[in-house]
CSV table of C-alpha atoms and ligand atoms in Angstrom, one decimal:
chain,number,residue,atom,x,y,z
S,18,UNK,CA,-14.7,0.6,28.0
S,19,UNK,CA,-13.8,0.9,24.3
S,20,UNK,CA,-13.3,-2.8,24.2
S,21,UNK,CA,-16.8,-3.6,25.2
S,22,UNK,CA,-18.2,-1.2,22.7
S,23,UNK,CA,-16.5,-2.9,19.7
S,24,UNK,CA,-17.6,-6.3,20.9
S,25,UNK,CA,-21.2,-5.2,20.8
S,26,UNK,CA,-20.7,-4.0,17.3
S,27,UNK,CA,-19.3,-7.3,16.2
S,28,UNK,CA,-22.2,-9.3,17.7
S,29,UNK,CA,-24.8,-7.2,16.0
S,30,UNK,CA,-23.0,-7.6,12.6
S,31,UNK,CA,-22.4,-11.3,13.0
S,32,UNK,CA,-26.0,-11.9,12.1
S,33,UNK,CA,-25.5,-10.9,8.5
S,34,UNK,CA,-22.7,-13.4,7.8
S,35,UNK,CA,-21.9,-13.7,4.2
S,36,UNK,CA,-20.0,-16.1,2.0
S,37,UNK,CA,-16.7,-14.5,2.8
S,38,UNK,CA,-14.4,-16.8,4.6
S,39,UNK,CA,-11.5,-15.6,6.7
S,40,UNK,CA,-8.5,-17.4,5.4
S,41,UNK,CA,-6.6,-19.8,7.8
S,42,UNK,CA,-4.2,-17.9,9.9
S,43,UNK,CA,-0.6,-18.5,8.9
S,44,UNK,CA,2.0,-18.7,11.6
S,45,UNK,CA,5.7,-18.3,11.0
S,46,UNK,CA,8.1,-19.6,13.6
S,47,UNK,CA,11.8,-19.0,13.3
S,48,UNK,CA,14.4,-20.9,15.1
S,49,UNK,CA,15.4,-19.7,18.6
S,50,UNK,CA,12.9,-16.8,18.3
S,51,UNK,CA,10.0,-16.9,20.9
S,52,UNK,CA,8.3,-14.3,18.7
S,53,UNK,CA,6.1,-15.4,15.8
S,54,UNK,CA,4.5,-13.8,12.8
S,55,UNK,CA,0.8,-14.4,12.4
S,56,UNK,CA,-0.7,-13.4,9.1
S,57,UNK,CA,-3.9,-13.7,7.0
S,58,UNK,CA,-2.8,-14.6,3.5
S,59,UNK,CA,-4.8,-12.5,1.0
S,60,UNK,CA,-6.1,-14.0,-2.2
S,61,UNK,CA,-6.0,-12.3,-5.6
S,62,UNK,CA,-9.5,-10.9,-5.2
S,63,UNK,CA,-8.4,-8.4,-2.6
S,64,UNK,CA,-11.6,-8.5,-0.7
S,65,UNK,CA,-10.2,-7.4,2.7
S,66,UNK,CA,-10.4,-3.8,3.6
S,67,UNK,CA,-9.3,-3.9,7.2
S,68,UNK,CA,-8.4,-6.4,10.0
S,69,UNK,CA,-8.5,-6.0,13.7
S,70,UNK,CA,-6.3,-8.5,15.4
S,71,UNK,CA,-7.1,-9.2,19.1
S,72,UNK,CA,-4.7,-11.4,21.0
S,73,UNK,CA,-5.3,-13.0,24.4
S,74,UNK,CA,-2.6,-14.6,26.4
S,75,UNK,CA,-2.5,-17.1,29.2
S,76,UNK,CA,-2.5,-15.9,32.8
S,77,UNK,CA,-2.9,-12.3,33.8
S,78,UNK,CA,-1.4,-10.7,30.8
S,79,UNK,CA,-3.5,-7.9,29.2
S,80,UNK,CA,-4.9,-8.5,25.8
S,81,UNK,CA,-3.5,-6.8,22.8
S,82,UNK,CA,-5.1,-5.3,19.7
S,83,UNK,CA,-3.8,-4.1,16.4
S,84,UNK,CA,-5.8,-2.5,13.6
S,85,UNK,CA,-4.6,-2.7,10.1
S,86,UNK,CA,-6.2,-0.7,7.3
S,87,UNK,CA,-6.2,-1.1,3.5
S,88,UNK,CA,-2.9,-2.2,2.1
S,89,UNK,CA,-0.5,0.1,0.4
S,90,UNK,CA,2.3,-2.2,-0.3
S,91,UNK,CA,3.7,-5.4,1.3
S,92,UNK,CA,1.6,-7.6,3.5
S,93,UNK,CA,-0.3,-5.5,6.0
S,94,UNK,CA,-2.5,-8.4,7.4
S,95,UNK,CA,0.2,-9.6,9.8
S,96,UNK,CA,1.2,-9.1,13.4
S,97,UNK,CA,4.1,-10.2,15.5
S,98,UNK,CA,3.4,-11.9,18.8
S,99,UNK,CA,5.3,-13.4,21.7
S,100,UNK,CA,4.5,-17.1,21.9
S,101,UNK,CA,7.4,-18.6,23.8
S,102,UNK,CA,6.4,-22.0,25.1
S,103,UNK,CA,2.8,-21.0,25.6
S,104,UNK,CA,-0.6,-20.6,24.0
S,105,UNK,CA,-2.2,-17.6,22.3
S,106,UNK,CA,-5.7,-16.9,21.2
S,107,UNK,CA,-5.9,-14.6,18.2
S,108,UNK,CA,-9.2,-13.3,16.9
S,109,UNK,CA,-9.3,-11.5,13.5
S,110,UNK,CA,-12.2,-9.2,12.8
S,111,UNK,CA,-12.1,-8.8,9.0
S,112,UNK,CA,-14.0,-6.1,7.1
S,113,UNK,CA,-14.3,-6.6,3.4
S,114,UNK,CA,-14.8,-4.1,0.6
S,115,UNK,CA,-18.4,-5.3,0.4
S,116,UNK,CA,-18.9,-4.1,4.0
S,117,UNK,CA,-19.1,-7.6,5.5
S,118,UNK,CA,-17.6,-8.1,8.9
S,119,UNK,CA,-16.5,-11.5,9.8
S,120,UNK,CA,-14.7,-12.7,12.9
S,121,UNK,CA,-12.6,-15.8,13.3
S,122,UNK,CA,-10.5,-17.0,16.2
S,123,UNK,CA,-7.5,-19.3,16.3
S,124,UNK,CA,-5.6,-21.0,19.1
S,125,UNK,CA,-1.8,-21.1,18.5
S,126,UNK,CA,0.1,-23.5,20.6
S,127,UNK,CA,3.9,-23.8,20.8
S,128,UNK,CA,5.1,-27.3,19.9
S,129,UNK,CA,8.6,-26.5,21.1
S,130,UNK,CA,11.7,-26.2,18.9
S,131,UNK,CA,10.5,-24.2,16.0
S,132,UNK,CA,7.0,-25.2,15.3
S,133,UNK,CA,3.5,-24.3,16.4
S,134,UNK,CA,0.0,-25.6,15.8
S,135,UNK,CA,-2.8,-23.4,14.6
S,136,UNK,CA,-6.4,-24.4,15.3
S,137,UNK,CA,-9.5,-22.5,14.4
S,138,UNK,CA,-11.9,-22.0,17.3
S,139,UNK,CA,-15.4,-22.4,16.0
S,140,UNK,CA,-17.4,-21.0,18.9
S,141,UNK,CA,-15.1,-18.6,20.4
S,142,UNK,CA,-15.6,-14.9,21.0
S,143,UNK,CA,-12.9,-12.8,22.7
S,144,UNK,CA,-13.6,-12.7,26.4
S,145,UNK,CA,-14.6,-9.2,27.4
S,146,UNK,CA,-14.5,-9.3,31.2
S,147,UNK,CA,-10.8,-9.3,31.6
S,148,UNK,CA,-10.3,-6.7,28.9
S,149,UNK,CA,-12.6,-4.2,30.6
S,150,UNK,CA,-10.7,-4.5,33.8
S,151,UNK,CA,-7.5,-4.2,32.0
S,152,UNK,CA,-6.2,-0.7,32.2
S,153,UNK,CA,-3.0,-1.2,30.4
S,154,UNK,CA,-4.4,-2.4,27.1
S,155,UNK,CA,-1.5,-2.3,24.7
S,156,UNK,CA,-2.0,-0.1,21.8
S,157,UNK,CA,-1.2,-0.6,18.1
S,158,UNK,CA,2.4,-0.7,17.1
S,159,UNK,CA,4.2,-0.3,13.9
S,160,UNK,CA,6.1,-3.3,12.6
S,161,UNK,CA,8.8,-3.4,10.0
S,162,UNK,CA,7.4,-5.6,7.3
S,163,UNK,CA,9.7,-6.4,4.4
S,164,UNK,CA,9.1,-4.7,1.1
S,165,UNK,CA,10.3,-4.8,-2.5
S,166,UNK,CA,10.1,-1.0,-2.8
S,167,UNK,CA,13.0,1.1,-3.9
S,168,UNK,CA,13.6,4.8,-3.5
S,169,UNK,CA,16.5,6.7,-5.2
S,170,UNK,CA,17.8,3.4,-6.4
S,171,UNK,CA,18.1,1.9,-2.9
S,172,UNK,CA,15.9,-0.8,-1.4
S,173,UNK,CA,13.5,0.3,1.4
S,174,UNK,CA,13.6,-1.7,4.6
S,175,UNK,CA,10.0,-1.4,5.8
S,176,UNK,CA,6.8,-1.4,3.9
S,177,UNK,CA,4.0,1.1,4.3
S,178,UNK,CA,6.2,4.1,5.1
S,179,UNK,CA,6.0,7.5,3.4
S,180,UNK,CA,8.9,7.9,0.9
S,181,UNK,CA,8.1,11.2,-0.6
S,182,UNK,CA,5.5,14.0,-0.4
S,183,UNK,CA,5.1,17.4,-2.0
S,184,UNK,CA,2.6,20.0,-1.0
S,185,UNK,CA,3.7,23.1,-3.0
S,186,UNK,CA,3.4,25.5,-0.2
S,187,UNK,CA,3.2,29.3,-1.0
S,188,UNK,CA,6.3,30.2,0.9
S,189,UNK,CA,8.6,27.4,-0.2
S,190,UNK,CA,10.8,27.1,-3.2
S,191,UNK,CA,8.5,25.0,-5.4
S,192,UNK,CA,11.3,23.4,-7.4
S,193,UNK,CA,13.3,21.8,-4.7
S,194,UNK,CA,12.1,18.3,-5.7
S,195,UNK,CA,11.5,18.9,-9.4
S,196,UNK,CA,13.2,19.9,-12.6
S,197,UNK,CA,11.5,21.4,-15.7
S,198,UNK,CA,11.6,19.7,-19.0
S,199,UNK,CA,12.4,22.3,-21.6
S,200,UNK,CA,11.8,21.3,-25.2
S,201,UNK,CA,9.3,21.6,-28.1
S,202,UNK,CA,6.8,18.8,-28.6
S,203,UNK,CA,5.9,19.8,-32.1
S,204,UNK,CA,7.7,16.9,-33.7
S,205,UNK,CA,7.3,13.1,-33.7
S,206,UNK,CA,5.9,11.0,-32.4
S,207,UNK,CA,2.7,12.9,-31.4
S,208,UNK,CA,3.2,16.3,-33.0
S,209,UNK,CA,1.9,18.2,-30.0
S,210,UNK,CA,1.6,22.0,-30.6
S,211,UNK,CA,3.5,23.1,-27.5
S,212,UNK,CA,6.9,23.8,-26.1
S,213,UNK,CA,7.6,22.9,-22.5
S,214,UNK,CA,9.3,25.9,-21.0
S,215,UNK,CA,10.5,27.0,-17.6
S,216,UNK,CA,8.6,30.3,-17.2
S,217,UNK,CA,6.5,31.7,-14.4
S,218,UNK,CA,3.5,32.1,-16.8
S,219,UNK,CA,3.4,28.3,-17.4
S,220,UNK,CA,4.3,26.9,-14.0
S,221,UNK,CA,3.8,28.6,-10.7
S,222,UNK,CA,2.5,28.1,-7.1
S,223,UNK,CA,-0.5,30.0,-5.9
S,224,UNK,CA,-2.9,29.3,-3.0
S,225,UNK,CA,-0.6,26.4,-2.0
S,226,UNK,CA,-1.2,24.7,-5.3
S,227,UNK,CA,1.0,24.0,-8.3
S,228,UNK,CA,-0.5,25.4,-11.5
S,229,UNK,CA,0.5,24.2,-14.9
S,230,UNK,CA,-0.9,26.5,-17.6
S,231,UNK,CA,-0.9,26.5,-21.4
S,232,UNK,CA,-0.4,30.0,-22.9
S,233,UNK,CA,-0.4,31.1,-26.5
S,234,UNK,CA,3.2,31.7,-27.7
S,235,UNK,CA,4.1,34.4,-30.1
S,236,UNK,CA,7.3,33.2,-31.6
S,237,UNK,CA,8.2,35.1,-34.8
S,238,UNK,CA,10.7,37.4,-36.3
S,239,UNK,CA,10.7,39.8,-33.2
S,240,UNK,CA,10.7,36.9,-30.7
S,241,UNK,CA,12.6,34.0,-32.2
S,242,UNK,CA,11.8,30.5,-31.0
S,243,UNK,CA,14.8,29.7,-28.8
S,244,UNK,CA,14.7,27.8,-25.6
S,245,UNK,CA,17.6,28.7,-23.3
S,246,UNK,CA,18.7,25.8,-21.1
S,247,UNK,CA,16.9,23.3,-23.3
S,248,UNK,CA,16.9,19.8,-21.9
S,249,UNK,CA,16.8,18.0,-25.2
S,250,UNK,CA,20.3,17.0,-26.2
S,251,UNK,CA,20.1,14.8,-29.2
S,252,UNK,CA,21.2,15.6,-32.7
S,253,UNK,CA,18.1,17.4,-34.0
S,254,UNK,CA,18.2,19.7,-31.0
S,255,UNK,CA,17.8,22.9,-33.0
S,256,UNK,CA,14.3,21.8,-34.0
S,257,UNK,CA,13.3,21.1,-30.5
S,258,UNK,CA,15.2,23.9,-28.8
S,259,UNK,CA,15.0,26.6,-31.4
S,260,UNK,CA,17.5,29.0,-32.9
S,261,UNK,CA,18.7,32.3,-31.6
S,262,UNK,CA,18.4,33.9,-35.0
S,263,UNK,CA,15.1,34.1,-36.8
S,264,UNK,CA,15.0,32.2,-40.1
S,265,UNK,CA,11.9,32.1,-42.2
S,266,UNK,CA,12.1,28.4,-43.2
S,267,UNK,CA,12.4,27.5,-39.5
S,268,UNK,CA,8.9,28.8,-38.9
S,269,UNK,CA,7.5,25.3,-39.2
S,270,UNK,CA,9.2,24.4,-36.0
S,271,UNK,CA,7.7,27.1,-33.9
S,272,UNK,CA,5.1,25.8,-31.5
S,273,UNK,CA,1.9,27.8,-31.2
S,274,UNK,CA,1.6,27.2,-27.5
S,275,UNK,CA,3.8,27.1,-24.4
S,276,UNK,CA,3.2,24.8,-21.5
S,277,UNK,CA,5.2,23.1,-18.7
S,278,UNK,CA,6.3,19.6,-17.7
S,279,UNK,CA,7.9,18.8,-14.4
S,280,UNK,CA,9.9,15.7,-13.5
S,281,UNK,CA,10.7,14.6,-9.9
S,282,UNK,CA,14.3,14.4,-8.9
S,283,UNK,CA,13.5,11.3,-6.8
S,284,UNK,CA,13.0,7.9,-8.4
S,285,UNK,CA,10.8,5.1,-7.2
S,286,UNK,CA,10.2,1.4,-7.8
S,287,UNK,CA,7.1,-0.5,-6.5
S,288,UNK,CA,5.1,2.0,-4.5
S,289,UNK,CA,1.8,3.6,-4.0
S,290,UNK,CA,1.3,7.1,-5.4
S,291,UNK,CA,-1.6,9.4,-4.6
S,292,UNK,CA,-1.9,12.6,-6.5
S,293,UNK,CA,-4.6,15.1,-5.7
S,294,UNK,CA,-5.3,17.2,-8.8
S,295,UNK,CA,-7.8,19.1,-10.7
S,296,UNK,CA,-7.6,18.4,-14.4
S,297,UNK,CA,-7.9,21.3,-16.9
S,298,UNK,CA,-11.0,21.8,-19.1
S,299,UNK,CA,-10.5,23.0,-22.6
S,300,UNK,CA,-10.5,21.5,-26.1
S,301,UNK,CA,-7.5,19.3,-26.9
S,302,UNK,CA,-5.7,19.8,-23.6
S,303,UNK,CA,-4.0,16.6,-22.6
S,304,UNK,CA,-2.7,16.6,-19.1
S,305,UNK,CA,-0.8,13.6,-17.9
S,306,UNK,CA,0.3,12.2,-14.5
S,307,UNK,CA,2.8,9.6,-15.3
S,308,UNK,CA,5.7,7.6,-13.9
S,309,UNK,CA,8.3,7.0,-16.5
S,310,UNK,CA,11.6,5.3,-16.8
S,311,UNK,CA,14.7,6.3,-18.7
S,312,UNK,CA,13.9,4.0,-21.5
S,313,UNK,CA,10.4,5.5,-21.6
S,314,UNK,CA,8.4,2.7,-20.1
S,315,UNK,CA,5.6,4.4,-18.4
S,316,UNK,CA,2.8,4.0,-15.9
S,317,UNK,CA,0.0,6.4,-16.7
S,318,UNK,CA,-1.6,7.2,-13.4
S,319,UNK,CA,-4.3,9.4,-15.0
S,320,UNK,CA,-5.1,11.1,-18.3
S,321,UNK,CA,-8.3,13.1,-18.8
S,322,UNK,CA,-8.8,15.0,-22.1
S,323,UNK,CA,-9.8,18.6,-21.6
S,324,UNK,CA,-12.6,18.4,-24.2
S,325,UNK,CA,-16.1,18.5,-22.8
S,326,UNK,CA,-17.3,16.2,-25.6
S,327,UNK,CA,-15.2,14.2,-27.9
S,328,UNK,CA,-15.8,10.9,-29.6
S,329,UNK,CA,-13.5,8.5,-31.4
S,330,UNK,CA,-14.2,6.8,-34.8
S,331,UNK,CA,-16.5,4.3,-33.1
S,332,UNK,CA,-18.5,7.0,-31.4
S,333,UNK,CA,-17.1,6.2,-28.0
S,334,UNK,CA,-17.0,9.2,-25.6
S,335,UNK,CA,-13.3,9.9,-25.0
S,336,UNK,CA,-13.6,13.5,-23.6
S,337,UNK,CA,-13.3,14.7,-20.1
S,338,UNK,CA,-15.8,12.3,-18.7
S,339,UNK,CA,-13.4,9.4,-19.3
S,340,UNK,CA,-10.4,8.8,-17.1
S,341,UNK,CA,-7.6,6.7,-18.6
S,342,UNK,CA,-4.8,4.8,-16.9
S,343,UNK,CA,-2.5,2.1,-18.0
S,344,UNK,CA,1.0,1.1,-18.8
S,345,UNK,CA,3.4,1.5,-21.8
S,346,UNK,CA,6.2,-0.9,-22.4
S,347,UNK,CA,8.9,-0.1,-24.9
S,348,UNK,CA,10.5,-3.3,-26.0
S,349,UNK,CA,14.0,-1.7,-26.2
S,350,UNK,CA,12.6,0.8,-28.7
S,351,UNK,CA,11.5,-1.9,-31.2
S,352,UNK,CA,7.9,-2.1,-30.3
S,353,UNK,CA,5.5,-0.4,-28.0
S,354,UNK,CA,3.0,-2.3,-25.9
S,355,UNK,CA,0.2,-0.2,-24.6
S,356,UNK,CA,-2.4,-1.2,-22.1
S,357,UNK,CA,-5.1,1.2,-21.3
S,358,UNK,CA,-8.2,1.1,-19.2
S,359,UNK,CA,-10.7,3.7,-18.3
S,360,UNK,CA,-13.5,4.8,-15.9
S,361,UNK,CA,-16.5,6.9,-16.9
S,362,UNK,CA,-18.3,9.6,-15.0
S,363,UNK,CA,-21.4,11.8,-15.6
S,364,UNK,CA,-19.3,14.8,-15.0
S,365,UNK,CA,-16.0,16.2,-16.5
S,366,UNK,CA,-13.2,15.0,-14.2
S,367,UNK,CA,-11.9,18.5,-14.4
S,368,UNK,CA,-14.8,20.0,-12.5
S,369,UNK,CA,-13.4,19.0,-9.2
S,370,UNK,CA,-10.3,17.8,-7.4
S,371,UNK,CA,-9.8,14.1,-7.4
S,372,UNK,CA,-7.3,11.7,-5.9
S,373,UNK,CA,-5.6,9.7,-8.5
S,374,UNK,CA,-3.8,6.6,-7.3
S,375,UNK,CA,-1.5,3.9,-8.7
S,376,UNK,CA,-0.4,0.9,-6.6
S,377,UNK,CA,2.6,-0.6,-8.4
S,378,UNK,CA,3.4,-4.1,-7.3
S,379,UNK,CA,5.6,-6.7,-8.8
S,380,UNK,CA,2.9,-8.6,-10.6
S,381,UNK,CA,0.1,-6.0,-10.9
S,382,UNK,CA,-0.7,-2.3,-11.0
S,383,UNK,CA,-3.9,-1.1,-9.5
S,384,UNK,CA,-5.5,2.2,-10.4
S,385,UNK,CA,-7.9,4.1,-8.2
S,386,UNK,CA,-10.0,7.3,-8.4
S,387,UNK,CA,-11.0,8.7,-5.0
S,388,UNK,CA,-10.1,5.4,-3.3
S,389,UNK,CA,-12.2,3.3,-5.8
S,390,UNK,CA,-10.3,0.8,-7.9
S,391,UNK,CA,-11.3,1.1,-11.6
S,392,UNK,CA,-8.5,-0.7,-13.4
S,393,UNK,CA,-5.9,-3.4,-12.8
A,405,NAG,C1,5.8,-16.6,6.5
A,405,NAG,O1,6.6,-17.6,5.8
A,405,NAG,C2,6.3,-17.8,4.5
A,405,NAG,C3,7.2,-19.0,4.0
A,405,NAG,O2,8.5,-18.9,4.4
A,405,NAG,C4,6.7,-16.5,3.7
A,405,NAG,O3,6.4,-16.6,2.4
A,405,NAG,C5,5.9,-15.4,4.3
A,405,NAG,O4,6.3,-14.1,3.7
A,405,NAG,C6,6.1,-15.3,5.8
A,405,NAG,N1,5.2,-14.3,6.3
A,405,NAG,C7,5.6,-13.3,7.2
A,405,NAG,C8,4.6,-12.3,7.6
A,405,NAG,O5,6.7,-13.2,7.5
A,406,NAG,C1,10.7,-23.5,26.5
A,406,NAG,O1,10.9,-24.7,27.2
A,406,NAG,C2,12.2,-25.3,27.1
A,406,NAG,C3,12.2,-26.6,27.7
A,406,NAG,O2,11.2,-26.8,28.6
A,406,NAG,C4,13.2,-24.3,27.7
A,406,NAG,O3,14.5,-24.8,27.6
A,406,NAG,C5,13.1,-23.0,27.0
A,406,NAG,O4,14.0,-22.0,27.7
A,406,NAG,C6,11.7,-22.4,27.0
A,406,NAG,N1,11.7,-21.3,26.1
A,406,NAG,C7,11.0,-20.2,26.5
A,406,NAG,C8,11.1,-19.1,25.5
A,406,NAG,O5,10.4,-20.0,27.5
A,407,NAG,C1,-20.1,0.3,2.3
A,407,NAG,O1,-20.5,1.3,3.2
A,407,NAG,C2,-20.2,2.6,2.8
A,407,NAG,C3,-20.6,3.6,3.9
A,407,NAG,O2,-21.7,3.1,4.6
A,407,NAG,C4,-21.0,2.9,1.5
A,407,NAG,O3,-20.7,4.2,1.1
A,407,NAG,C5,-20.6,1.9,0.4
A,407,NAG,O4,-21.4,2.2,-0.7
A,407,NAG,C6,-20.8,0.5,0.9
A,407,NAG,N1,-20.2,-0.4,-0.1
A,407,NAG,C7,-20.9,-1.5,-0.5
A,407,NAG,C8,-20.2,-2.3,-1.5
A,407,NAG,O5,-22.0,-1.8,-0.1
A,408,NAG,C1,19.5,29.2,-17.8
A,408,NAG,O1,20.4,28.7,-16.8
A,408,NAG,C2,21.2,29.7,-16.1
A,408,NAG,C3,22.2,29.1,-15.2
A,408,NAG,O2,21.5,28.2,-14.4
A,408,NAG,C4,20.3,30.7,-15.4
A,408,NAG,O3,21.0,31.8,-14.8
A,408,NAG,C5,19.3,31.3,-16.4
A,408,NAG,O4,18.4,32.2,-15.8
A,408,NAG,C6,18.6,30.2,-17.2
A,408,NAG,N1,17.7,30.7,-18.2
A,408,NAG,C7,16.4,30.5,-18.4
A,408,NAG,C8,15.7,31.1,-19.5
A,408,NAG,O5,15.8,29.7,-17.6
């Protein structure tokens, strides 16, 4: 029954055919393997949102369908099929990001040994009679598609699988997967007026959410600026970590505010990251969701300034209605290349929760807000 429903849908949408062309189906045959890979190669314009593959076999065998949704990593527009010495008909119902739906059918014929022919079927629609009678319609399966992703330094075997998630539940230890950065930010390069500390007042879980909060510090003679368990270990560490004994000349190293910064214990390479967050509102707050490497290369997933209104020298609005993302490359410390792109909104991004996404591939990084790509 379900099958006939979607066929009706396709027919009604076929009328509005647009310029989008379904790419020619690619078929991979390996020696001595009766199973083939059939895939739709995607061009750089990333127009495909989803693909429904529908396979019909010779004889009495029930048809098979497989639905593939928007890619995370790897090549999702592929299915594995049994060809053997026979013939298959594969139809691909392709939905684009422009809401076009296009259907294309192909006949795949085994040519023996390790080759097969692929031929587009111009006037072919999947036959519905047999599928309605077919009770044992095979459902969607998960394939292991190769990937270039790494997790904790090790290659991942299958693409599209969840590697890590954190939900900050109320009754869990919030720091199982994280460590605090503990150091002052008052010095170079950005002279930020905060110390990152590991204190309940600045980082805590409440209502199943992680809260990061900036508080006014009151470092002085009664409460010397000294960060126990400081994570900064270089030579000038007393300036960034403080001193146990109060000294008047040292006052200039006392940060006026405390805040928190967390780093995941896990490491990743080539992956998709989704972070649901509500950015803070308040003048000169500068929250950052970032992936960074040991040599301080970074992918900035999202930065939204806390200011309600703020303009740069050229009068561009750079406050909380502007969302920044980009990448920073440190050329072994000699030079910094920074690439930044932005999206604008009528509303401060901090007024609501949003999903901030980065899709890090080998040759590109895509940035999204609430599922919409705004930068590459
Ligand atoms: C099919 O083969 C080509 C060429 O060897 C390869 O680049 C591609 O990744 C293969 N596709 C799949 C889905 O295995
Ligand atoms: C395909 O046909 C050849 C020769 O007719 C036969 O040897 C082989 O076993 C067949 N392969 C399959 C998968 O049916
Ligand atoms: C596609 O359809 C969805 C839901 O109907 C709509 O929100 C979206 O704006 C459409 N996109 C385009 C590009 O027309
Ligand atoms: C510093 O580390 C020790 C040992 O892990 C711990 O007992 C102590 O509470 C830490 N101090 C602060 C201020 O975090």
